[in-house]
Coordinates of C-alpha atoms and ligand atoms in Angstrom, one line a residue:
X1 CA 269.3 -146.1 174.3
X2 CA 267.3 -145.6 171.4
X3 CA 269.3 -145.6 168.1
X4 CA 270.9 -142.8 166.4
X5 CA 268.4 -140.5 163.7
X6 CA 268.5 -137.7 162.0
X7 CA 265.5 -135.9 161.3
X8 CA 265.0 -132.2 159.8
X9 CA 262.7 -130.2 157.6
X10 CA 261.8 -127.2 155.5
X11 CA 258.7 -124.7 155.1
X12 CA 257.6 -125.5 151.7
X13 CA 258.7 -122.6 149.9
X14 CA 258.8 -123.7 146.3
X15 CA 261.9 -123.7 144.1
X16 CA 264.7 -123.4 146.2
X17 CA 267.7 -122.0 145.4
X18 CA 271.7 -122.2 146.4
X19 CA 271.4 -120.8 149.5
X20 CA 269.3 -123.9 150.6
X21 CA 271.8 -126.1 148.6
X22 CA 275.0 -125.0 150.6
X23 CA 273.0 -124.1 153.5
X24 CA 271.0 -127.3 154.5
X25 CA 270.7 -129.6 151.3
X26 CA 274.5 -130.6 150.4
X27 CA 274.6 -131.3 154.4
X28 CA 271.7 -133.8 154.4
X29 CA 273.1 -135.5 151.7
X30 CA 276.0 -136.2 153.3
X31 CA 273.9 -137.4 156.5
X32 CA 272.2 -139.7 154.4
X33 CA 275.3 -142.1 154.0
X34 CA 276.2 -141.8 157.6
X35 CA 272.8 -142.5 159.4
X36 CA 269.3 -143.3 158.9
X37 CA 267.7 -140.0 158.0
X38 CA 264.0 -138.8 158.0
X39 CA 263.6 -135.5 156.0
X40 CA 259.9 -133.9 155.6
X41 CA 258.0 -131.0 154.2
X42 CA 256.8 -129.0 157.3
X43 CA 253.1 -128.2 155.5
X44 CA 251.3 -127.7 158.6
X45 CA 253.8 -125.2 160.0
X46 CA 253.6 -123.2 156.4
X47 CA 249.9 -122.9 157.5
X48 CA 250.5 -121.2 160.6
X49 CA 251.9 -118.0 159.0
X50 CA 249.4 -119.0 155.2
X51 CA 246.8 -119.5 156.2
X52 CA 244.8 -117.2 154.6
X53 CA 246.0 -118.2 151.5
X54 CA 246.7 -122.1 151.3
X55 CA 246.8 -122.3 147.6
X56 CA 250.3 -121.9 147.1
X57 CA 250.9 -125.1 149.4
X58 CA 250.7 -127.7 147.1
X59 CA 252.6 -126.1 144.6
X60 CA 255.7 -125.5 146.6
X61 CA 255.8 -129.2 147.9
X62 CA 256.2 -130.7 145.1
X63 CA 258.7 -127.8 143.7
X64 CA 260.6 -128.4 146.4
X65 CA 260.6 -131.9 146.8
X66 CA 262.1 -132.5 142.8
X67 CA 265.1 -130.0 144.3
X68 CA 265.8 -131.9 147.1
X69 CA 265.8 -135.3 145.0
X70 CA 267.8 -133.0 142.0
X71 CA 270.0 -132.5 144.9
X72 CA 270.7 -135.9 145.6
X73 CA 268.2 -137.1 148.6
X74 CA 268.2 -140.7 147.5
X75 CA 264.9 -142.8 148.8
X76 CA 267.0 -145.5 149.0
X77 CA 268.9 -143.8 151.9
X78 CA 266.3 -141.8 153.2
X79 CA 263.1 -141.3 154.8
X80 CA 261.6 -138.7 152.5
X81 CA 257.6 -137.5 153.3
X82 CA 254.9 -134.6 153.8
X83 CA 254.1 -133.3 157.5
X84 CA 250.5 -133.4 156.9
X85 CA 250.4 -137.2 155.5
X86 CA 251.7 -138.3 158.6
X87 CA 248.6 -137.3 161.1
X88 CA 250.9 -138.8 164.2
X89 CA 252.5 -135.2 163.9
X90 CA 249.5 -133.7 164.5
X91 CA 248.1 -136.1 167.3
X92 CA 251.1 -135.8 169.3
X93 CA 251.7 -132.1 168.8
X94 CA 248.1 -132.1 170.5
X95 CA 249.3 -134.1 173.0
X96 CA 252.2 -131.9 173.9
X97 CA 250.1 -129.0 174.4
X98 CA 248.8 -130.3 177.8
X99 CA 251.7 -130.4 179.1
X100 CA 253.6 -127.0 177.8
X101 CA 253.8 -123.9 180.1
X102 CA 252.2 -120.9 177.9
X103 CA 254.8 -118.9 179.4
X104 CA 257.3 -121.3 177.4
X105 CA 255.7 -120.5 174.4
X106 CA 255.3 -116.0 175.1
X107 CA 259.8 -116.8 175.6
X108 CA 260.4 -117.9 172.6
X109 CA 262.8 -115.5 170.9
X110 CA 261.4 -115.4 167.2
X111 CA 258.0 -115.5 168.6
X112 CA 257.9 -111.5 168.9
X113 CA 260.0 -110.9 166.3
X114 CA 258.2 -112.5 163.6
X115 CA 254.9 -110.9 165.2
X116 CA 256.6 -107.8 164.6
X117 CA 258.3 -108.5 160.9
X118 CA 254.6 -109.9 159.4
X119 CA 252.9 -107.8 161.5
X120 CA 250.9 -107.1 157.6
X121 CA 249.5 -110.4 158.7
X122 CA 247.2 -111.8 161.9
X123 CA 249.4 -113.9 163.7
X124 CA 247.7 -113.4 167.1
X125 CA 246.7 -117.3 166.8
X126 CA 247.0 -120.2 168.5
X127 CA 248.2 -121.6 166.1
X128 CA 251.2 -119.7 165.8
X129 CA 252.1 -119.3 169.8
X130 CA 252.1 -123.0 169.3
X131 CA 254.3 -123.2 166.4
X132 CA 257.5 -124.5 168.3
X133 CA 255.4 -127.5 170.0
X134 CA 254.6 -128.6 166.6
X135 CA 258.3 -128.8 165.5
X136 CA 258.8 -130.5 169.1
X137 CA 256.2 -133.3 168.1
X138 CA 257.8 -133.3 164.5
X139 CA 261.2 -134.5 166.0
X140 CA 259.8 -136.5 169.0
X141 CA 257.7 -138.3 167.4
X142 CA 260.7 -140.2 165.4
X143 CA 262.3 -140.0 168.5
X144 CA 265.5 -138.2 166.5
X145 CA 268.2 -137.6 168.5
X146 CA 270.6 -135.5 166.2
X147 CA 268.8 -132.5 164.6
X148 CA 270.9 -130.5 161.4
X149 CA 269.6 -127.1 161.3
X150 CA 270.8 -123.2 160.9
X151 CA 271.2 -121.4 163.8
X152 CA 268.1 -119.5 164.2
X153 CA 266.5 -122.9 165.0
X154 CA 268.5 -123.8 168.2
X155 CA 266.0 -122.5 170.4
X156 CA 263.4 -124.6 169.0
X157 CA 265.4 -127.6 169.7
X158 CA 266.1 -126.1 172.9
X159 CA 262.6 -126.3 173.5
X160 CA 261.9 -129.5 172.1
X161 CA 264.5 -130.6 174.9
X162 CA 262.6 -128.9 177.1
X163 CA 259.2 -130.4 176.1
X164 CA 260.5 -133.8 176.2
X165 CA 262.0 -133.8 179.7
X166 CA 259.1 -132.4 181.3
X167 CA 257.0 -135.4 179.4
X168 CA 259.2 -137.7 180.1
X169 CA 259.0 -136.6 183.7
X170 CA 255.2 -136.1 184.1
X171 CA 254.4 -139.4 182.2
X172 CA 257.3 -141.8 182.3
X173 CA 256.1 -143.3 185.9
X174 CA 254.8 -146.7 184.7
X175 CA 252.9 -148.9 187.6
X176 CA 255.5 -150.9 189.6
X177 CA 258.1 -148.6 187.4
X178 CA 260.8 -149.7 190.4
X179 CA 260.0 -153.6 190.5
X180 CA 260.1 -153.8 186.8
X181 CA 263.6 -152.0 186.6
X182 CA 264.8 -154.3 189.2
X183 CA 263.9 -157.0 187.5
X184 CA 265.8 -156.1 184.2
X185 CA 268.9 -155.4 186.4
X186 CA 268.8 -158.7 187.4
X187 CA 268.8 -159.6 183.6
X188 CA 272.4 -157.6 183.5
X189 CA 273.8 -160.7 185.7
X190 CA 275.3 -160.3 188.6
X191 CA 278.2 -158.7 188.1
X192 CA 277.0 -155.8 186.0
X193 CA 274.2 -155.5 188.3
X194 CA 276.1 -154.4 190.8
X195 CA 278.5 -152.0 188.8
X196 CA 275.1 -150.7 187.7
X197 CA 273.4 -149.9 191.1
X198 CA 276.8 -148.4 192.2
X199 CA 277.0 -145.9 189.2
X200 CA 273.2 -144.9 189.9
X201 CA 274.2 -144.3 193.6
X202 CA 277.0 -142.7 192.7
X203 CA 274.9 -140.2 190.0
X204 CA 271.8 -140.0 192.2
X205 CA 273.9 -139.0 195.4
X206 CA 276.3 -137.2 194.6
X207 CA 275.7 -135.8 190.4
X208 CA 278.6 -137.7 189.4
X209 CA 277.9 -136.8 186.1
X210 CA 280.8 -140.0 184.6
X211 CA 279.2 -142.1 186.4
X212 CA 276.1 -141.2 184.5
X213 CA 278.6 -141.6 181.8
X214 CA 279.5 -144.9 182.7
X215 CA 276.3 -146.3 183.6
X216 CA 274.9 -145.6 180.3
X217 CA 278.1 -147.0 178.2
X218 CA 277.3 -150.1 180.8
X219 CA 273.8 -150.2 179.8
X220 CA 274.7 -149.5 175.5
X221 CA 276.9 -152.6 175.6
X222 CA 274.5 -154.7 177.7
X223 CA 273.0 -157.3 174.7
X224 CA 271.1 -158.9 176.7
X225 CA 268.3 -156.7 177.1
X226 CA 265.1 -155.9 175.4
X227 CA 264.5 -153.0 174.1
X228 CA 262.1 -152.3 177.0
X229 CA 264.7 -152.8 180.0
X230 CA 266.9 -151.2 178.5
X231 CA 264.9 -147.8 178.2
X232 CA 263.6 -148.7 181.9
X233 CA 267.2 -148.7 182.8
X234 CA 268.2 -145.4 181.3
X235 CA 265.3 -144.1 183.0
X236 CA 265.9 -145.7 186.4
X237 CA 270.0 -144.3 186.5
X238 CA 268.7 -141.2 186.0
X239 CA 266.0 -140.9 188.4
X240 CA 262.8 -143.5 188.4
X241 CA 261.0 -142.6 184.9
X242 CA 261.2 -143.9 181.7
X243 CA 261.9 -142.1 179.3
X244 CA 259.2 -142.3 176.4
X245 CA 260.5 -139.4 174.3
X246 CA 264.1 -138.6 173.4
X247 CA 266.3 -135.2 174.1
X248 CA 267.6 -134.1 170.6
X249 CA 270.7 -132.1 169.7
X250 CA 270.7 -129.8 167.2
X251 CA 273.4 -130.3 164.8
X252 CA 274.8 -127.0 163.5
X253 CA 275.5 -126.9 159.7
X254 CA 278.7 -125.4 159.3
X255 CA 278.1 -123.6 156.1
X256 CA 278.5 -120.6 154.1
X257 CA 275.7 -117.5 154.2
X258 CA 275.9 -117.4 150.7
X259 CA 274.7 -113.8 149.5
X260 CA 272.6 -112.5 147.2
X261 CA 272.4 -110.8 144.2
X262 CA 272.3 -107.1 145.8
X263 CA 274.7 -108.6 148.9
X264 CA 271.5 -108.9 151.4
X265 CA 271.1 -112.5 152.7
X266 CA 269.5 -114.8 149.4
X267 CA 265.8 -115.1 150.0
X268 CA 263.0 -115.8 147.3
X269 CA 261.2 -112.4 148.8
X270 CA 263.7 -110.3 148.3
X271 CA 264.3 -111.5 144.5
X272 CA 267.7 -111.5 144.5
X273 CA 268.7 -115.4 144.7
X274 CA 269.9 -118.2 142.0
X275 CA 267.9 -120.8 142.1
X276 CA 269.1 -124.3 141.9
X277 CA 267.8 -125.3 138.8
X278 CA 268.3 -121.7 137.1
X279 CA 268.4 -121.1 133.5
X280 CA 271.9 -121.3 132.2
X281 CA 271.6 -117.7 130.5
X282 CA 269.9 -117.1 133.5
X283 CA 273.2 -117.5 135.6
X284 CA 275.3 -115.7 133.8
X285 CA 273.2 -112.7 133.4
X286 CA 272.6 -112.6 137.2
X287 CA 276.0 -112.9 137.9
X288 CA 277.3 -110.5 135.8
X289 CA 275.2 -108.0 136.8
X290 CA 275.2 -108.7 140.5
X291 CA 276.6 -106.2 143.3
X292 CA 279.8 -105.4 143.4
X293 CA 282.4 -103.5 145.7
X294 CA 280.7 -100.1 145.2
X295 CA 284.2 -97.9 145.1
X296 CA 285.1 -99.8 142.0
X297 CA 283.3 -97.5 139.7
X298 CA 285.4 -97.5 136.5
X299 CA 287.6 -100.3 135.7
X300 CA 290.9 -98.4 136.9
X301 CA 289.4 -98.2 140.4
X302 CA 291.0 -100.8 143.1
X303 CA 288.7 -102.9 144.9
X304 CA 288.1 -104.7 148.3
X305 CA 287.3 -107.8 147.9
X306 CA 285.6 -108.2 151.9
X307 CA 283.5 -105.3 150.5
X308 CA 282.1 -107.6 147.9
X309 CA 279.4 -110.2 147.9
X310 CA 281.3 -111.7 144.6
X311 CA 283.7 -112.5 146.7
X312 CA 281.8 -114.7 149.1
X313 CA 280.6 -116.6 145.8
X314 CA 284.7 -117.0 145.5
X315 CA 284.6 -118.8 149.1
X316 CA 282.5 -121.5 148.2
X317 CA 282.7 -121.8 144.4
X318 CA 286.6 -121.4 143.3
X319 CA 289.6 -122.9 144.2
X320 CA 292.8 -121.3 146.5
X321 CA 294.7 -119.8 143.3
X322 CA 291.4 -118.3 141.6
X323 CA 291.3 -117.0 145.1
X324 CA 294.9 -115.4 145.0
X325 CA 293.7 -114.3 141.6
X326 CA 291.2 -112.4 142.8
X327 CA 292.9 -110.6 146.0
X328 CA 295.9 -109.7 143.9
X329 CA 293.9 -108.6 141.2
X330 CA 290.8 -106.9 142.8
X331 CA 293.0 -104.9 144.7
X332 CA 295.1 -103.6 142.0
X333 CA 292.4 -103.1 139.7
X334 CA 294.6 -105.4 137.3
X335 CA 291.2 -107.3 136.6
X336 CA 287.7 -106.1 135.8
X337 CA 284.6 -107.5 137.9
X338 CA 283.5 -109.3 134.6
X339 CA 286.8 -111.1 134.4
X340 CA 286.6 -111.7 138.4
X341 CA 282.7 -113.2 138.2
X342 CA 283.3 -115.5 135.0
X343 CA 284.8 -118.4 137.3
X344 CA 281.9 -118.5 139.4
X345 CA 279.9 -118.6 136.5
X346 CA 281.7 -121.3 135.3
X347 CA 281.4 -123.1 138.5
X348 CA 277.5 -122.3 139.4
X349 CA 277.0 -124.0 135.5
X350 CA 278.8 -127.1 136.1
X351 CA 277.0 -127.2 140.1
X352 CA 273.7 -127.0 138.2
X353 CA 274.5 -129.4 134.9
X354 CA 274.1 -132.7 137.0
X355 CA 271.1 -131.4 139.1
X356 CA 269.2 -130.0 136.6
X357 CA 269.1 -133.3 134.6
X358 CA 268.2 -135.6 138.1
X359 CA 265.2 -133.3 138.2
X360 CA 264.3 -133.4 134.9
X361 CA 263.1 -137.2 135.4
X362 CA 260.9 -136.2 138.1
X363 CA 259.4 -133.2 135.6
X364 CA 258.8 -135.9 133.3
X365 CA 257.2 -138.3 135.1
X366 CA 255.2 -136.8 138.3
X367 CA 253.8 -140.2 139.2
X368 CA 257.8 -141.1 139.5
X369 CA 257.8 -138.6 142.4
X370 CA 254.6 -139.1 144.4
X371 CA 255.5 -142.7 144.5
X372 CA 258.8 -142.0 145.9
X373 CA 256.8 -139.3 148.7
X374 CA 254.2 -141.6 149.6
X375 CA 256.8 -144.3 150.3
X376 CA 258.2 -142.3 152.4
X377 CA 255.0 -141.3 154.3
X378 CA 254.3 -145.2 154.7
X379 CA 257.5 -145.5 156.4
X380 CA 257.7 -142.5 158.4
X381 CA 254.2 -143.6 159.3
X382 CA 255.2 -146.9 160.6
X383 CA 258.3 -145.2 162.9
X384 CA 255.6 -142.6 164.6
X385 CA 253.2 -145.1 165.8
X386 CA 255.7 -147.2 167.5
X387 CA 256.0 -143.9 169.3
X388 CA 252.5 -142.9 169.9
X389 CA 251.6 -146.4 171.4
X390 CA 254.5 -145.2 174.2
X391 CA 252.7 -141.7 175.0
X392 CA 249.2 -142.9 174.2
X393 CA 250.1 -145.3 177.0
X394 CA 252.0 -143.5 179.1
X395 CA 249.3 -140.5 178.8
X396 CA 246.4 -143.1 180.0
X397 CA 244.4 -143.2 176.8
X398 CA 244.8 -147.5 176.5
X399 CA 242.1 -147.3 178.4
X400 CA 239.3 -150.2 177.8
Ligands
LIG1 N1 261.0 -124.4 161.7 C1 261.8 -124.9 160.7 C2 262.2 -123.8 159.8 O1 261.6 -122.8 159.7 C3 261.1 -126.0 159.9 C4 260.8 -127.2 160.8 C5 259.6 -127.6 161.2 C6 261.8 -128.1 161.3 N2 259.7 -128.8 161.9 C7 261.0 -129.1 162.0 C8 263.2 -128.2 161.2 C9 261.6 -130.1 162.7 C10 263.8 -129.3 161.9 C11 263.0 -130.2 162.7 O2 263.2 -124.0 159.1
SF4_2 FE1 284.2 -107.9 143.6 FE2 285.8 -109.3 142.0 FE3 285.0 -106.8 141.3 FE4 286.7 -107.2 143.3 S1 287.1 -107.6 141.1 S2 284.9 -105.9 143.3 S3 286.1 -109.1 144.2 S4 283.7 -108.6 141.6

C-alpha cells in the first residue's frame, strides 16, 4: 500500500482570520508532526468562481501564505506550494475529465447551491461544473490518503473516491496484469502465497470483507516486495486491476464554529471576523463591542449565556473556572458584558503575540517567503510526476 499523506488546501482568500486558525490551521499543525503533509493554495479553483476579476489572486496568496507560516506550518515538516505552480494538477485534472459521468458532476450538492447564492456572477461554466474533478486531481495526484477538511467538503472527497475507483477500474488493466501478479505472489514464498490466494478466494467468492482485511495486513508486512508487486497485489485481492490512484478519507476537523462579531458564522464578506494578525487595539475594540445576549439591555438585566456568541469565544479561549465565572455570573447579572469579554481579550492578545511576530519575518523579508513556496513547489512537483508517469501509462499516452 502506498504510504500514509496528508494533503489539504485553501481558496486563497487573503488575511485569514481565527476562524481558519481554530477551524483548519491549528489542525494541520498538529498533522505536521504526525505525518508527511502537503498543504497548497488552491489558485486555480479561486478562478473558477474570479475569474472576471483575477487581480486580487496574487495578493491573497501570499497574505495567506505568511498566516499559515505565522501559524506555525513549518517547511521543514511540510510540503508547503501554489496549485498553479504545480501544472501536474492541471494535466491530470484534464485527465480525469474523460472518465467522469456529467451526471456526477449536475449531483453534487453545493453545485446548485452556490449557482444559486452567486447567482450576481456567471457560473454557468465549465469550469465551475468541473470544480470537484479539480480537487479530485489535487488529492490524487499525491496519491493522499487522509484528507483534513470541514464538513461541507465531504462530498468532494466522496467524489474523489468516486473518481478514483472508476480510474482505477477503467485503467488499471496492465497487459499480462494476471501473469505478472502471479509472479509477485510467488515472491511472497510459499507459505504466504498460499495464505494469500486463500484470502483472495475467500474475498472474491464470498465478500469476506476480513479476509480482505487480512490479505492486505499480509501484503503491508510482506518486505520482500517492490513497490510494484506490492500495488499489483492489492489490486489482484481485490479484483484483477491495479490500482494507479488512491481512495482518500476525509478527516473531519473536530473544531469549534467560532462566531463572529454580530454571532453569524466569521467570514471576511460579512466583516464581522478577527483576523489573525489583528491590531491589538484592534481586538479589544472588536470585542468589546461585539454581540451580546440581546435581553441583557442594562447591566441589571440577567443573561443567557447559550444566547451569546461571547460565550462561544469562552469555549475555546478560557479555562473551566472563567467558565463557571461566566454562567454564575451571566445569569445573575452579577457581572457586566465588559467584565465577561475582558478574558477573551486577554486570551485572543496573548494567541496573537507569538504569531504576529513569526509573520513579521516574512513581512520583512518577502524573498524569505517565496523561497520557502517554491521549495515547496519543487517538491510537490517531484511527488506528482511519480504519479502522472502511472496514469500517463496506464491512460496509453507512452506511446512511441
Ligand atoms: N474546495 C476546498 C475549499 O473550498 C479547497 C480545496 C481545493 C481543497 N482542492 C482541495 C481542499 C483538495 C482539500 C483538498 O475549502
Ligand atoms: Fe454574553 Fe458574557 Fe454578557 Fe452573558 S455576561 S451576555 S455571556 S457577554
Amino acid at each position: 500500500m502506498y504510504p500514509v499523506r496528508v494533503l489539504s488546501g485553501m481558496r486563497p482568500t487573503g488575511a485569514m482570520h481565527i476562524g481558519h486558525l481554530h477551524g483548519a490551521l491549528i489542525n494541520w499543525v498538529r498533522l505536521q508532526t504526525e505525518y508527511p503533509c502537503f498543504f497548497f493554495v488552491a489558485d486555480y479553483h479561486a478562478l473558477t468562481t474570479a475569474y472576471e476579476d483575477p487581480d486580487i489572486i496574487g495578493k491573497s496568496v501570499w497574505e495567506m501564505l505568511v498566516d499559515w507560516l505565522a501559524a506555525g506550518l513549518d517547511p521543514n515538516q511540510s510540503t508547503i506550494f501554489i496549485q498553479s505552480r504545480v501544472p501536474e494538477h492541471a494535466e491530470l485534472s484534464l485527465l480525469l475529465g474523460m472518465s467522469t459521468p456529467l451526471g456526477w458532476l449536475e449531483r453534487v450538492p453545493t453545485y446548485k447551491e452556490q449557482l444559486e447564492r452567486l447567482s450576481q456572477k456567471d457560473l454557468l461554466t465549465y469550469g465551475f461544473l468541473g470544480y470537484p474533478v479539480m480537487q479530485a486531481a489535487d488529492i490524487l495526484v499525491y496519491r493522499a490518503s487522509m484528507v483534513p477538511v470541514g464538513e461541507d467538503q465531504v462530498p468532494h472527497i466522496e467524489m474523489t473516491r468516486e473518481i478514483a475507483r472508476r480510474f482505477n477500474h477503467l485503467f488499471g488493466r496492465e497487459p499480462g496484469f494476471e501473469q505478472r501478479a502471479r509472479e509477485a505472489m510467488r515472491r511472497l514464498g510459499s507459505k504466504r502465497a498460499k495464505l494469500y490466494e486463500e484470502l483472495r478466494t475467500r474475498y472474491q467468492e464470498q465478500g469476506d470483507d476480513t479476509a480482505l482485511e487480512q490479505g492486505r495486513a499480509l501484503l503491508s508486512s510482506a518486505q520482500s516486495l517492490s513497490l510494484g508487486d506490492r500495488e499489483r497485489l492489492f489490486g489482484f485481492l481485490e479484483g484483477s486491476r491495479k490500482l494507479i490512484l488512491v481512495e482518500p478519507h476525509a478527516r473531519l476537523t473536530k473544531s469549534p464554529r467560532l462566531p463572529g462579531l454580530d454571532g453569524q458564522k466569521m467570514s471576511k464578506s460579512y466583516n464581522n471576523a478577527i483576523a489573525m494578525r489583528e491590531d491589538p487595539a484592534e481586538v479589544t475594540r472588536k470585542i468589546r463591542t461585539m454581540q451580546t445576549d440581546p435581553a441583557r439591555v442594562r447591566r441589571n438585566d440577567p443573561g443567557n449565556p447559550e444566547l451569546c456568541p461571547v460565550w462561544q469565544l469562552h469555549q475555546v479561549y478560557t479555562d473551566e473556572a472563567t467558565h463557571a465565572w461566566v454562567q454564575h455570573g451571566c445569569r445573575t447579572a452579577a457581572i457586566g458584558c465588559l467584565d465577561c469579554k475582558q478574558p477573551v481579550i486577554d486570551a485572543l492578545l496573548r494567541e496573537q503575540g507569538p504569531i504576529r511576530e513569526r509573520a513579521q519575518q516574512y513581512l520583512d523579508d518577502p524573498t524569505l517567503l517565496r523561497n520557502i513556496v517554491a521549495d515547496g513547489c519543487d517538491k510537490a512537483r517531484k511527488a506528482a510526476q511519480e504519479t502522472m508517469r502511472d496514469v500517463r501509462e496506464a491512460m496509453g499516452l507512452q506511446y512511441t
